[in-house]
Tab-separated table of C-alpha atoms and ligand atoms in Angstrom:
chain	number	residue	atom	x	y	z
A	19	UNK	CA	15.411	-54.414	-17.350
A	20	UNK	CA	14.028	-53.849	-20.805
A	21	UNK	CA	10.610	-54.950	-19.667
A	22	UNK	CA	10.728	-52.563	-16.715
A	23	UNK	CA	11.613	-49.691	-18.969
A	24	UNK	CA	8.704	-50.310	-21.307
A	25	UNK	CA	6.280	-50.661	-18.391
A	26	UNK	CA	7.577	-47.445	-16.947
A	27	UNK	CA	7.207	-45.619	-20.236
A	28	UNK	CA	3.656	-46.946	-20.519
A	29	UNK	CA	2.833	-45.535	-17.119
A	30	UNK	CA	4.099	-42.200	-18.415
A	31	UNK	CA	1.858	-42.238	-21.477
A	32	UNK	CA	-0.256	-39.458	-19.979
A	33	UNK	CA	2.718	-37.161	-20.605
A	34	UNK	CA	2.258	-37.673	-24.331
A	35	UNK	CA	-1.410	-36.748	-23.983
A	36	UNK	CA	-0.434	-33.587	-22.144
A	37	UNK	CA	1.969	-32.710	-24.924
A	38	UNK	CA	-0.679	-33.300	-27.570
A	39	UNK	CA	-2.959	-30.941	-25.649
A	40	UNK	CA	-0.288	-28.240	-25.699
A	41	UNK	CA	0.172	-28.758	-29.433
A	42	UNK	CA	-3.588	-28.565	-30.061
A	43	UNK	CA	-3.652	-25.287	-28.130
A	44	UNK	CA	-0.662	-23.900	-30.087
A	45	UNK	CA	1.215	-23.564	-26.810
A	46	UNK	CA	3.853	-26.192	-27.370
A	47	UNK	CA	7.436	-24.992	-27.418
A	48	UNK	CA	10.685	-26.706	-28.251
A	49	UNK	CA	14.198	-25.823	-27.271
A	50	UNK	CA	16.125	-23.947	-29.909
A	51	UNK	CA	19.877	-24.313	-29.739
A	52	UNK	CA	22.543	-22.237	-31.392
A	53	UNK	CA	26.170	-22.953	-32.074
A	54	UNK	CA	29.047	-20.786	-30.933
A	55	UNK	CA	28.874	-17.784	-28.604
A	56	UNK	CA	25.898	-15.840	-27.394
A	57	UNK	CA	25.950	-12.677	-29.481
A	58	UNK	CA	24.014	-10.485	-31.897
A	59	UNK	CA	24.804	-12.872	-34.762
A	60	UNK	CA	24.140	-16.519	-34.067
A	61	UNK	CA	23.768	-19.720	-36.054
A	62	UNK	CA	20.666	-21.867	-35.612
A	63	UNK	CA	20.354	-25.086	-37.645
A	64	UNK	CA	23.166	-23.854	-39.893
A	65	UNK	CA	21.324	-20.595	-40.596
A	66	UNK	CA	22.899	-17.281	-39.619
A	67	UNK	CA	20.406	-14.978	-37.939
A	68	UNK	CA	20.412	-11.746	-35.979
A	69	UNK	CA	19.685	-12.373	-32.334
A	70	UNK	CA	17.025	-10.149	-30.798
A	71	UNK	CA	16.039	-12.394	-27.904
A	72	UNK	CA	18.915	-12.386	-25.424
A	73	UNK	CA	18.992	-10.728	-22.004
A	74	UNK	CA	22.655	-10.066	-22.723
A	75	UNK	CA	21.895	-6.325	-22.558
A	76	UNK	CA	25.493	-5.133	-22.446
A	77	UNK	CA	27.143	-7.931	-24.425
A	78	UNK	CA	29.064	-9.035	-21.333
A	79	UNK	CA	28.657	-12.790	-21.957
A	80	UNK	CA	31.859	-12.717	-24.019
A	81	UNK	CA	33.467	-9.423	-23.004
A	82	UNK	CA	37.265	-9.960	-23.192
A	83	UNK	CA	38.046	-8.561	-19.714
A	84	UNK	CA	35.392	-10.742	-18.129
A	85	UNK	CA	36.348	-13.880	-20.037
A	86	UNK	CA	39.939	-13.317	-18.920
A	87	UNK	CA	38.855	-13.012	-15.281
A	88	UNK	CA	36.902	-16.277	-15.532
A	89	UNK	CA	39.872	-18.146	-17.042
A	90	UNK	CA	42.225	-16.817	-14.393
A	91	UNK	CA	39.763	-17.913	-11.697
A	92	UNK	CA	39.861	-21.501	-12.950
A	93	UNK	CA	43.667	-21.513	-12.729
A	94	UNK	CA	43.647	-19.903	-9.295
A	95	UNK	CA	40.690	-21.643	-7.651
A	96	UNK	CA	39.546	-24.593	-9.793
A	97	UNK	CA	36.127	-25.197	-11.306
A	98	UNK	CA	33.857	-25.708	-8.312
A	99	UNK	CA	33.121	-24.464	-4.817
A	100	UNK	CA	32.793	-28.000	-3.484
A	101	UNK	CA	30.106	-27.469	-0.862
A	102	UNK	CA	27.126	-25.386	0.147
A	103	UNK	CA	27.888	-21.969	1.593
A	104	UNK	CA	27.313	-22.974	5.229
A	105	UNK	CA	29.544	-26.080	5.147
A	106	UNK	CA	32.763	-25.151	3.339
A	107	UNK	CA	31.524	-23.564	0.100
A	108	UNK	CA	32.224	-19.942	0.979
A	109	UNK	CA	35.484	-18.786	-0.564
A	110	UNK	CA	37.018	-15.385	0.152
A	111	UNK	CA	35.967	-14.353	-3.338
A	112	UNK	CA	32.275	-15.061	-2.607
A	113	UNK	CA	32.459	-12.638	0.310
A	114	UNK	CA	34.442	-10.149	-1.765
A	115	UNK	CA	31.738	-10.172	-4.465
A	116	UNK	CA	29.081	-9.615	-1.803
A	117	UNK	CA	30.949	-6.639	-0.310
A	118	UNK	CA	31.416	-5.159	-3.775
A	119	UNK	CA	27.740	-5.631	-4.649
A	120	UNK	CA	26.690	-3.991	-1.380
A	121	UNK	CA	28.874	-0.949	-2.073
A	122	UNK	CA	27.602	-0.824	-5.653
A	123	UNK	CA	23.959	-1.020	-4.540
A	124	UNK	CA	24.406	1.419	-1.620
A	125	UNK	CA	23.078	-1.158	0.836
A	126	UNK	CA	24.501	-2.478	4.098
A	127	UNK	CA	24.996	-6.016	2.816
A	128	UNK	CA	24.195	-8.474	0.048
A	129	UNK	CA	23.927	-12.223	-0.261
A	130	UNK	CA	24.539	-13.959	-3.589
A	131	UNK	CA	22.557	-16.992	-4.708
A	132	UNK	CA	22.902	-19.386	-7.629
A	133	UNK	CA	20.325	-17.485	-9.687
A	134	UNK	CA	17.848	-14.647	-9.579
A	135	UNK	CA	15.177	-17.320	-9.274
A	136	UNK	CA	16.721	-18.737	-6.100
A	137	UNK	CA	17.402	-15.221	-4.757
A	138	UNK	CA	13.634	-14.742	-4.500
A	139	UNK	CA	13.317	-18.148	-2.805
A	140	UNK	CA	16.009	-17.016	-0.368
A	141	UNK	CA	14.520	-13.619	0.415
A	142	UNK	CA	10.819	-14.220	0.992
A	143	UNK	CA	10.195	-17.421	3.017
A	144	UNK	CA	12.655	-16.573	5.842
A	145	UNK	CA	10.818	-13.362	6.758
A	146	UNK	CA	7.191	-14.299	6.143
A	147	UNK	CA	5.193	-16.676	8.339
A	148	UNK	CA	2.064	-17.202	10.415
A	149	UNK	CA	-0.066	-14.065	10.620
A	150	UNK	CA	1.838	-12.142	7.959
A	151	UNK	CA	0.623	-10.803	4.611
A	152	UNK	CA	2.289	-10.555	1.209
A	153	UNK	CA	0.923	-8.127	-1.348
A	154	UNK	CA	2.196	-8.864	-4.843
A	155	UNK	CA	1.779	-7.215	-8.265
A	156	UNK	CA	-0.365	-9.313	-10.618
A	157	UNK	CA	2.383	-9.457	-13.247
A	158	UNK	CA	5.284	-10.359	-10.968
A	159	UNK	CA	7.847	-12.872	-12.185
A	160	UNK	CA	7.217	-16.600	-11.708
A	161	UNK	CA	10.060	-16.823	-9.198
A	162	UNK	CA	8.339	-14.313	-6.915
A	163	UNK	CA	5.053	-16.198	-7.262
A	164	UNK	CA	6.777	-19.474	-6.379
A	165	UNK	CA	8.662	-17.891	-3.467
A	166	UNK	CA	5.355	-16.612	-2.076
A	167	UNK	CA	3.884	-20.116	-2.482
A	168	UNK	CA	6.654	-21.503	-0.290
A	169	UNK	CA	5.554	-19.448	2.712
A	170	UNK	CA	3.194	-20.919	5.321
A	171	UNK	CA	0.300	-19.293	7.144
A	172	UNK	CA	0.617	-16.090	5.137
A	173	UNK	CA	-2.295	-14.095	3.697
A	174	UNK	CA	-1.592	-13.685	-0.008
A	175	UNK	CA	-2.982	-10.689	-1.847
A	176	UNK	CA	-2.500	-9.701	-5.452
A	177	UNK	CA	-2.973	-6.125	-6.631
A	178	UNK	CA	-3.848	-5.199	-10.200
A	179	UNK	CA	-0.724	-4.530	-12.199
A	180	UNK	CA	0.865	-1.214	-11.136
A	181	UNK	CA	-2.508	-0.066	-9.761
A	182	UNK	CA	-1.804	2.130	-6.739
A	183	UNK	CA	-5.447	2.388	-5.708
A	184	UNK	CA	-5.649	-1.372	-5.553
A	185	UNK	CA	-2.342	-1.600	-3.683
A	186	UNK	CA	-3.717	0.830	-1.104
A	187	UNK	CA	-6.938	-1.211	-0.862
A	188	UNK	CA	-4.875	-4.354	-0.165
A	189	UNK	CA	-2.763	-2.501	2.402
A	190	UNK	CA	-5.931	-1.386	4.189
A	191	UNK	CA	-7.352	-4.930	4.004
A	192	UNK	CA	-4.279	-6.392	5.731
A	193	UNK	CA	-4.024	-3.916	8.623
A	194	UNK	CA	-4.236	-6.649	11.238
A	195	UNK	CA	-1.306	-8.631	9.817
A	196	UNK	CA	1.765	-9.073	11.995
A	197	UNK	CA	4.150	-8.039	9.185
A	198	UNK	CA	3.424	-6.989	5.636
A	199	UNK	CA	5.568	-7.357	2.539
A	200	UNK	CA	4.846	-5.575	-0.720
A	201	UNK	CA	6.711	-7.142	-3.627
A	202	UNK	CA	7.109	-5.999	-7.207
A	203	UNK	CA	9.305	-6.416	-10.244
A	204	UNK	CA	11.304	-3.240	-10.924
A	205	UNK	CA	11.015	-3.793	-14.675
A	206	UNK	CA	8.306	-6.187	-15.803
A	207	UNK	CA	9.895	-8.800	-17.983
A	208	UNK	CA	7.140	-9.340	-20.527
A	209	UNK	CA	5.898	-5.774	-21.061
A	210	UNK	CA	9.095	-3.884	-20.309
A	211	UNK	CA	7.303	-1.310	-18.153
A	212	UNK	CA	8.567	0.072	-14.840
A	213	UNK	CA	6.867	-0.320	-11.480
A	214	UNK	CA	5.690	3.083	-10.185
A	215	UNK	CA	8.276	2.856	-7.420
A	216	UNK	CA	8.001	6.366	-5.940
A	217	UNK	CA	4.280	5.782	-5.312
A	218	UNK	CA	4.860	2.275	-3.993
A	219	UNK	CA	7.544	3.551	-1.608
A	220	UNK	CA	5.204	6.297	-0.359
A	221	UNK	CA	2.400	3.785	0.291
A	222	UNK	CA	4.736	1.344	2.051
A	223	UNK	CA	6.001	4.156	4.276
A	224	UNK	CA	2.452	5.312	5.017
A	225	UNK	CA	1.226	1.801	5.862
A	226	UNK	CA	4.446	0.548	7.423
A	227	UNK	CA	4.951	-2.332	5.009
A	228	UNK	CA	8.298	-3.836	4.002
A	229	UNK	CA	9.072	-3.260	0.321
A	230	UNK	CA	10.912	-5.707	-1.907
A	231	UNK	CA	11.826	-4.945	-5.529
A	232	UNK	CA	13.065	-7.586	-7.968
A	233	UNK	CA	15.363	-5.733	-10.331
A	234	UNK	CA	16.410	-8.613	-12.573
A	235	UNK	CA	15.798	-6.720	-15.818
A	236	UNK	CA	16.981	-3.425	-14.293
A	237	UNK	CA	20.355	-4.688	-13.052
A	238	UNK	CA	22.981	-3.131	-15.320
A	239	UNK	CA	20.274	-1.298	-17.264
A	240	UNK	CA	18.588	1.341	-15.062
A	241	UNK	CA	20.089	3.784	-12.554
A	242	UNK	CA	23.574	5.256	-12.346
A	243	UNK	CA	26.085	2.667	-13.656
A	244	UNK	CA	23.223	0.158	-13.805
A	245	UNK	CA	22.389	0.142	-10.084
A	246	UNK	CA	18.721	-0.543	-10.758
A	247	UNK	CA	15.324	1.082	-10.411
A	248	UNK	CA	15.810	2.163	-6.786
A	249	UNK	CA	18.701	4.354	-7.886
A	250	UNK	CA	16.898	5.353	-11.102
A	251	UNK	CA	14.071	6.854	-9.018
A	252	UNK	CA	16.438	8.344	-6.400
A	253	UNK	CA	15.025	6.052	-3.731
A	254	UNK	CA	18.295	4.778	-2.250
A	255	UNK	CA	17.712	3.864	1.395
A	256	UNK	CA	13.939	3.623	0.996
A	257	UNK	CA	13.571	0.153	-0.562
A	258	UNK	CA	14.067	-2.522	2.107
A	259	UNK	CA	15.021	-5.476	-0.083
A	260	UNK	CA	16.390	-5.378	-3.610
A	261	UNK	CA	16.871	-8.531	-5.631
A	262	UNK	CA	19.238	-8.414	-8.585
A	263	UNK	CA	20.388	-10.894	-11.167
A	264	UNK	CA	23.877	-11.618	-12.430
A	265	UNK	CA	22.462	-13.653	-15.330
A	266	UNK	CA	21.172	-10.910	-17.597
A	267	UNK	CA	23.131	-7.680	-18.130
A	268	UNK	CA	25.969	-8.884	-15.873
A	269	UNK	CA	26.519	-11.684	-18.381
A	270	UNK	CA	27.116	-14.737	-16.201
A	271	UNK	CA	24.680	-16.438	-13.832
A	272	UNK	CA	23.443	-15.780	-10.320
A	273	UNK	CA	21.298	-13.535	-8.202
A	274	UNK	CA	21.658	-11.483	-5.071
A	275	UNK	CA	19.613	-9.976	-2.306
A	276	UNK	CA	20.744	-6.481	-1.324
A	277	UNK	CA	19.412	-5.362	2.041
A	278	UNK	CA	20.531	-4.982	5.654
A	279	UNK	CA	23.263	-6.936	7.445
A	280	UNK	CA	20.580	-8.538	9.629
A	281	UNK	CA	18.651	-9.659	6.567
A	282	UNK	CA	21.823	-11.240	5.181
A	283	UNK	CA	22.521	-12.982	8.497
A	284	UNK	CA	18.969	-14.332	8.690
A	285	UNK	CA	19.076	-15.665	5.134
A	286	UNK	CA	22.384	-17.425	5.863
A	287	UNK	CA	20.510	-19.264	8.598
A	288	UNK	CA	17.188	-19.844	6.893
A	289	UNK	CA	17.366	-19.520	3.106
A	290	UNK	CA	17.005	-23.013	1.714
A	291	UNK	CA	18.703	-22.432	-1.669
A	292	UNK	CA	21.759	-21.265	0.280
A	293	UNK	CA	21.622	-24.012	2.887
A	294	UNK	CA	20.960	-26.911	0.552
A	295	UNK	CA	22.548	-26.074	-2.803
A	296	UNK	CA	26.181	-25.551	-3.750
A	297	UNK	CA	27.528	-22.040	-4.233
A	298	UNK	CA	28.840	-20.411	-7.396
A	299	UNK	CA	31.934	-21.804	-9.045
A	300	UNK	CA	34.925	-19.433	-8.811
A	301	UNK	CA	34.824	-18.540	-12.513
A	302	UNK	CA	31.300	-17.192	-12.091
A	303	UNK	CA	32.276	-15.191	-9.002
A	304	UNK	CA	35.271	-13.622	-10.751
A	305	UNK	CA	33.245	-12.897	-13.912
A	306	UNK	CA	30.713	-11.033	-11.813
A	307	UNK	CA	33.416	-9.098	-9.965
A	308	UNK	CA	34.964	-8.099	-13.301
A	309	UNK	CA	31.550	-7.039	-14.602
A	310	UNK	CA	30.874	-4.860	-11.544
A	311	UNK	CA	34.349	-3.306	-11.943
A	312	UNK	CA	33.531	-2.524	-15.528
A	313	UNK	CA	30.108	-1.014	-14.771
A	314	UNK	CA	31.448	1.165	-11.963
A	315	UNK	CA	34.254	2.522	-14.154
A	316	UNK	CA	32.429	3.084	-17.388
A	317	UNK	CA	28.790	3.563	-18.365
A	318	UNK	CA	29.375	3.703	-22.130
A	319	UNK	CA	27.820	0.279	-22.733
A	320	UNK	CA	24.702	1.319	-20.809
A	321	UNK	CA	24.552	4.559	-22.822
A	322	UNK	CA	24.826	2.536	-26.034
A	323	UNK	CA	22.070	0.188	-24.883
A	324	UNK	CA	19.748	3.159	-24.377
A	325	UNK	CA	20.770	4.756	-27.666
A	326	UNK	CA	19.942	1.490	-29.462
A	327	UNK	CA	16.657	1.172	-27.590
A	328	UNK	CA	15.498	4.656	-28.597
A	329	UNK	CA	16.633	4.096	-32.178
A	330	UNK	CA	14.788	0.789	-32.520
A	331	UNK	CA	11.555	2.036	-30.946
A	332	UNK	CA	11.529	5.124	-33.186
A	333	UNK	CA	11.951	2.825	-36.204
A	334	UNK	CA	9.120	0.540	-35.101
A	335	UNK	CA	6.869	3.544	-34.543
A	336	UNK	CA	7.670	4.686	-38.091
A	337	UNK	CA	6.510	1.410	-39.605
A	338	UNK	CA	3.310	1.372	-37.538
A	339	UNK	CA	4.302	-1.177	-34.900
A	340	UNK	CA	4.796	1.088	-31.887
A	341	UNK	CA	5.931	-0.569	-28.673
A	342	UNK	CA	4.642	0.809	-25.439
A	343	UNK	CA	7.524	0.005	-23.086
A	344	UNK	CA	9.979	1.924	-20.937
A	345	UNK	CA	12.973	-0.364	-21.265
A	346	UNK	CA	15.075	-2.278	-23.816
A	347	UNK	CA	12.350	-4.960	-23.672
A	348	UNK	CA	10.181	-4.295	-26.715
A	349	UNK	CA	7.010	-6.405	-26.842
A	350	UNK	CA	5.134	-6.653	-30.134
A	351	UNK	CA	1.767	-7.916	-28.946
A	352	UNK	CA	-0.320	-9.747	-31.543
A	353	UNK	CA	-2.962	-11.520	-29.432
A	354	UNK	CA	-3.318	-15.193	-30.320
A	355	UNK	CA	-0.527	-17.653	-29.599
A	356	UNK	CA	-0.743	-19.033	-33.118
A	357	UNK	CA	-0.192	-15.591	-34.621
A	358	UNK	CA	2.786	-14.841	-32.375
A	359	UNK	CA	4.381	-18.133	-33.328
A	360	UNK	CA	3.725	-17.453	-37.012
A	361	UNK	CA	5.309	-13.995	-36.716
A	362	UNK	CA	8.350	-15.440	-34.966
A	363	UNK	CA	8.648	-18.183	-37.605
A	364	UNK	CA	8.473	-15.744	-40.532
A	365	UNK	CA	10.991	-13.379	-38.915
A	366	UNK	CA	13.322	-16.337	-38.499
A	367	UNK	CA	12.984	-17.279	-42.168
A	368	UNK	CA	13.974	-13.708	-42.964
A	369	UNK	CA	17.009	-13.929	-40.649
A	370	UNK	CA	15.757	-12.320	-37.433
A	371	UNK	CA	15.502	-14.403	-34.283
A	372	UNK	CA	12.777	-13.065	-32.011
A	373	UNK	CA	11.125	-15.536	-29.706
A	374	UNK	CA	7.379	-15.808	-29.410
A	375	UNK	CA	6.098	-15.546	-25.842
A	376	UNK	CA	2.833	-17.333	-25.210
A	377	UNK	CA	0.626	-18.576	-22.390
A	378	UNK	CA	1.383	-19.371	-19.564
A	379	UNK	CA	4.280	-16.891	-19.631
A	380	UNK	CA	1.801	-14.187	-20.661
A	381	UNK	CA	-1.998	-14.041	-20.654
A	382	UNK	CA	-3.776	-16.243	-23.204
A	383	UNK	CA	-4.868	-13.284	-25.393
A	384	UNK	CA	-1.619	-11.318	-25.052
A	385	UNK	CA	0.757	-13.515	-27.057
A	386	UNK	CA	3.637	-11.592	-28.525
A	387	UNK	CA	7.099	-11.620	-29.873
A	388	UNK	CA	9.504	-9.927	-27.506
A	389	UNK	CA	12.421	-8.003	-28.951
A	390	UNK	CA	15.396	-7.593	-26.642
A	391	UNK	CA	17.742	-4.746	-27.532
A	392	UNK	CA	21.428	-5.103	-26.649
A	393	UNK	CA	24.231	-2.530	-26.563
A	394	UNK	CA	26.139	-4.686	-29.042
A	395	UNK	CA	23.556	-4.441	-31.846
A	396	UNK	CA	24.917	-2.336	-34.696
A	397	UNK	CA	22.810	0.298	-36.413
A	398	UNK	CA	22.765	-1.868	-39.556
A	399	UNK	CA	21.418	-4.806	-37.522
A	400	UNK	CA	18.709	-2.634	-35.961
A	401	UNK	CA	17.763	-1.332	-39.417
A	402	UNK	CA	17.525	-4.858	-40.781
A	403	UNK	CA	15.269	-5.898	-37.938
A	404	UNK	CA	12.952	-2.933	-38.488
A	405	UNK	CA	12.779	-3.569	-42.258
A	406	UNK	CA	12.014	-7.223	-41.658
A	407	UNK	CA	9.269	-6.401	-39.158
A	408	UNK	CA	7.761	-4.121	-41.789
A	409	UNK	CA	7.823	-6.807	-44.477
A	410	UNK	CA	6.497	-9.625	-42.308
A	411	UNK	CA	4.097	-7.336	-40.424
A	412	UNK	CA	2.395	-6.393	-43.720
A	413	UNK	CA	2.282	-10.022	-44.782
A	414	UNK	CA	0.494	-11.030	-41.588
A	415	UNK	CA	-1.869	-8.063	-41.636
A	416	UNK	CA	-0.400	-6.426	-38.537
A	417	UNK	CA	0.282	-3.172	-40.393
B	539	PLP	C1	14.899	-13.307	-15.133
B	539	PLP	C2	14.259	-12.980	-13.872
B	539	PLP	C3	14.537	-13.698	-12.723
B	539	PLP	C4	15.405	-14.913	-12.751
B	539	PLP	O1	16.745	-14.563	-12.847
B	539	PLP	P1	17.814	-15.716	-13.167
B	539	PLP	O2	19.091	-15.138	-12.676
B	539	PLP	O3	17.755	-15.949	-14.636
B	539	PLP	O4	17.391	-16.899	-12.388
B	539	PLP	C5	13.958	-13.305	-11.529
B	539	PLP	N1	13.116	-12.255	-11.479
B	539	PLP	C6	12.810	-11.546	-12.578
B	539	PLP	C7	11.899	-10.385	-12.459
B	539	PLP	C8	13.360	-11.884	-13.817
B	539	PLP	O5	13.057	-11.197	-14.905
C-alpha cells in the first residue's frame, strides 16, 4: 500500500511543477478561511477584519427570518432530497419555489438547479446543436463559456465586450444558422458594468436570435425588488431566457433558469445537471422561499445596498481611486498581478479584506482588487475602508 502511494505521488510530481510555475508568475492563490458567520466583520487567522469581498449583497446569509425557515425545513423534511429530480428528488417545496420564482421574474416558468454554474449548463446544451450558432460576449462568466463548450456542432462566435457593432457583425455572419443564441451576463462580475440590454434586445429582435441573460450578480440587486436587469431596463417579456443565482444576494446556494414552460419541460428531459445530480436539500429550498418572500415584501435592504454603493464610490473618487462601475461591484484595477496581490495583502494588514483578482479570472494586465459592497456595511465600516485605501494607495504609488 505504502509503496503504491509513493509511486502514485511520484507520477503526480508534474503537479508540483505546475504549482511552481503559478508561483513564479505571481498567479498562485491559496484558500483563505474565516471562522464564524459570513458577515461584514470576520476573523481570519485570529485577526478581525472588515469583509469587502462577499457576494452577500443583502446580508441574507444569516438573516434571522431565513435562518428560521431553514431550521424549520430540517425538522419538517430532513437534510437531503435523496435523489435526482427525475427519480424521486422533487419535493412539493421544489415546485413551490419554482412557481414563486416564475411569478417573481414575470416568466411562464422556472427550473432551479444546484448552482448558477449548473443553471448555465442546464440552459444552453439542450437547445443548441448541429447547425446552430452561439454568439457570446467576450467577458461572459466561466460557466457560460463552459456551457457553450459542452454543445456539439455549434458555430461559436465571441463579440467584443458590450460592442453592439461587433454583435451585429456576428449576427450577420451567422445568418445561415438553424438557430441562434446570443448570451450575455447582465452584470459583469469582474468590472461591475451592465450589458447594454436594450440594444441587445433590439438586435436579437431584428435578427431573430434567442437572447439569454445571466443575471447572477443582478439577482436581488437590480430591478424592482431585485428582479434583475431585464426588469431594470423594462424589458419584461423580451428576454427569452434569464438565469439567476440563489447563491449571491439570495444568501443560500443554487441557480435557476426563468423562461417558458416549454423550455422548463425540455430541460427536465435534457439538462444533465438536473438528470444526473441530486436536487437541493429542503433547508436550501425553504431559505430561498423565505428570501423571495422578503424581497417581494420589502426593498429596504436593496435601497441600503445602493445607498452604500453610492457612498463608497463617492469616497473612493475623493481619494483619487475612482471606480468605473455601475453596480455594487467596485474594481480597483492596478495592472500587474503582483501589485494587486500586494495591495490586497497591505489592506489585510490594515484590517480590510479585499481579495485580489488575477489571471485567468481577469486579463493578465488587468489584475485588481475587487470591493464588494453589501447592504449590511455600516457607514463607519465604509469610511474605514476608504481611509485604508487612501493610506495603502499612497504607499504603493497608486495615488
Ligand atoms: C457567480 C456567477 C455564476 C455562478 O453562480 P453560483 O450560484 O455561485 O454557481 C454564474 N454566472 C455568473 C455571471 C456569475 O457571476
